Amino acid sequence: QNNVGKVNDLLNQGADPNYVPDDAMVTPMHFAAQHNALEVIPLLVEAGAYIDSKTEPDGLTPLEIATMHGHDRIVQLLVAYYNDDNEQSH
């Protein structure tokens, strides 16, 4: 279950989209990528989530996590965001 409404509510209340709890060591973006939460990722990006942050201690990005778990639609979405970021920075 993706809990899109709950995530949206939390972000609207000012929750940090890059928050890393001590016990998890991953961002909400990593969690969404791992759990195939396709609808959550655009909400996080719009709220300012970093799409290229790395987990501790293994240094994986959300894209790498989605790839490892075989979440092809998440991979495609994250690649599109990476491409948008690269175009805007040039």
Coordinates of C-alpha atoms in Angstrom, one line a residue:
Q1 CA 0.0 0.0 0.0
N2 CA 1.5 3.3 -1.1
N3 CA -0.4 5.7 1.3
V4 CA -0.3 8.5 -1.3
G5 CA -2.8 10.5 0.7
K6 CA -0.9 10.2 3.9
V7 CA 2.4 11.2 2.2
N8 CA 0.7 14.2 0.6
D9 CA -0.8 15.3 3.9
L10 CA 2.6 15.0 5.7
L11 CA 4.3 17.0 2.9
N12 CA 1.6 19.6 3.0
Q13 CA 2.2 19.9 6.7
G14 CA 5.9 20.6 6.1
A15 CA 7.4 17.2 6.5
D16 CA 11.0 17.0 5.3
P17 CA 11.1 14.9 2.1
N18 CA 14.7 14.1 2.7
Y19 CA 14.3 13.1 6.3
V20 CA 16.5 10.1 7.3
P21 CA 15.4 8.3 10.5
D22 CA 18.2 6.9 12.6
D23 CA 16.8 3.4 12.5
A24 CA 16.2 3.2 8.7
M25 CA 19.2 5.2 7.2
V26 CA 17.2 5.8 4.0
T27 CA 15.2 8.7 2.7
P28 CA 11.5 8.6 1.8
M29 CA 12.6 8.4 -1.9
H30 CA 14.7 5.3 -1.2
F31 CA 11.7 3.8 0.6
A32 CA 9.3 4.6 -2.3
A33 CA 11.8 3.1 -4.8
Q34 CA 12.2 -0.1 -2.8
H35 CA 8.5 -0.6 -2.2
N36 CA 7.3 0.3 -5.8
A37 CA 5.4 3.4 -4.6
L38 CA 5.2 4.9 -8.1
E39 CA 2.5 7.6 -7.2
V40 CA 4.6 8.8 -4.2
I41 CA 7.7 9.7 -6.1
P42 CA 6.3 12.7 -7.9
L43 CA 5.0 14.1 -4.6
L44 CA 8.4 13.7 -3.1
V45 CA 10.2 15.3 -6.0
E46 CA 7.7 18.2 -6.0
A47 CA 8.4 18.7 -2.3
G48 CA 12.1 18.9 -3.0
A49 CA 13.3 15.4 -2.4
Y50 CA 16.8 14.6 -3.7
I51 CA 16.6 11.9 -6.4
D52 CA 20.3 11.1 -6.2
S53 CA 20.9 10.8 -2.4
K54 CA 22.7 7.7 -1.2
T55 CA 21.9 5.3 1.6
E56 CA 24.2 4.6 4.5
P57 CA 26.3 2.6 4.6
D58 CA 26.1 1.0 1.2
G59 CA 25.8 4.2 -0.9
L60 CA 22.8 3.2 -3.1
T61 CA 20.7 5.8 -4.9
P62 CA 16.9 5.4 -5.3
L63 CA 17.5 4.5 -8.9
E64 CA 19.9 1.7 -8.0
I65 CA 17.4 0.4 -5.4
A66 CA 14.5 0.3 -7.9
T67 CA 16.7 -1.5 -10.4
M68 CA 17.8 -4.1 -7.8
H69 CA 14.1 -4.8 -7.0
G70 CA 13.0 -4.9 -10.6
H71 CA 10.7 -2.0 -10.4
D72 CA 10.9 -1.0 -14.0
R73 CA 8.3 1.8 -13.9
I74 CA 10.1 3.4 -11.0
V75 CA 13.4 3.1 -12.9
Q76 CA 11.8 4.8 -15.9
L77 CA 10.4 7.6 -13.8
L78 CA 13.6 8.2 -11.9
V79 CA 15.6 8.2 -15.2
A80 CA 13.2 10.9 -16.6
Y81 CA 13.8 13.0 -13.4
Y82 CA 17.6 12.6 -13.8
N83 CA 17.4 13.6 -17.4
D84 CA 15.3 16.7 -16.5
D85 CA 17.8 17.7 -13.8
N86 CA 20.7 17.3 -16.3
E87 CA 19.0 19.4 -18.9
Q88 CA 18.2 22.2 -16.5
S89 CA 21.8 22.3 -15.1
H90 CA 23.3 22.9 -18.6

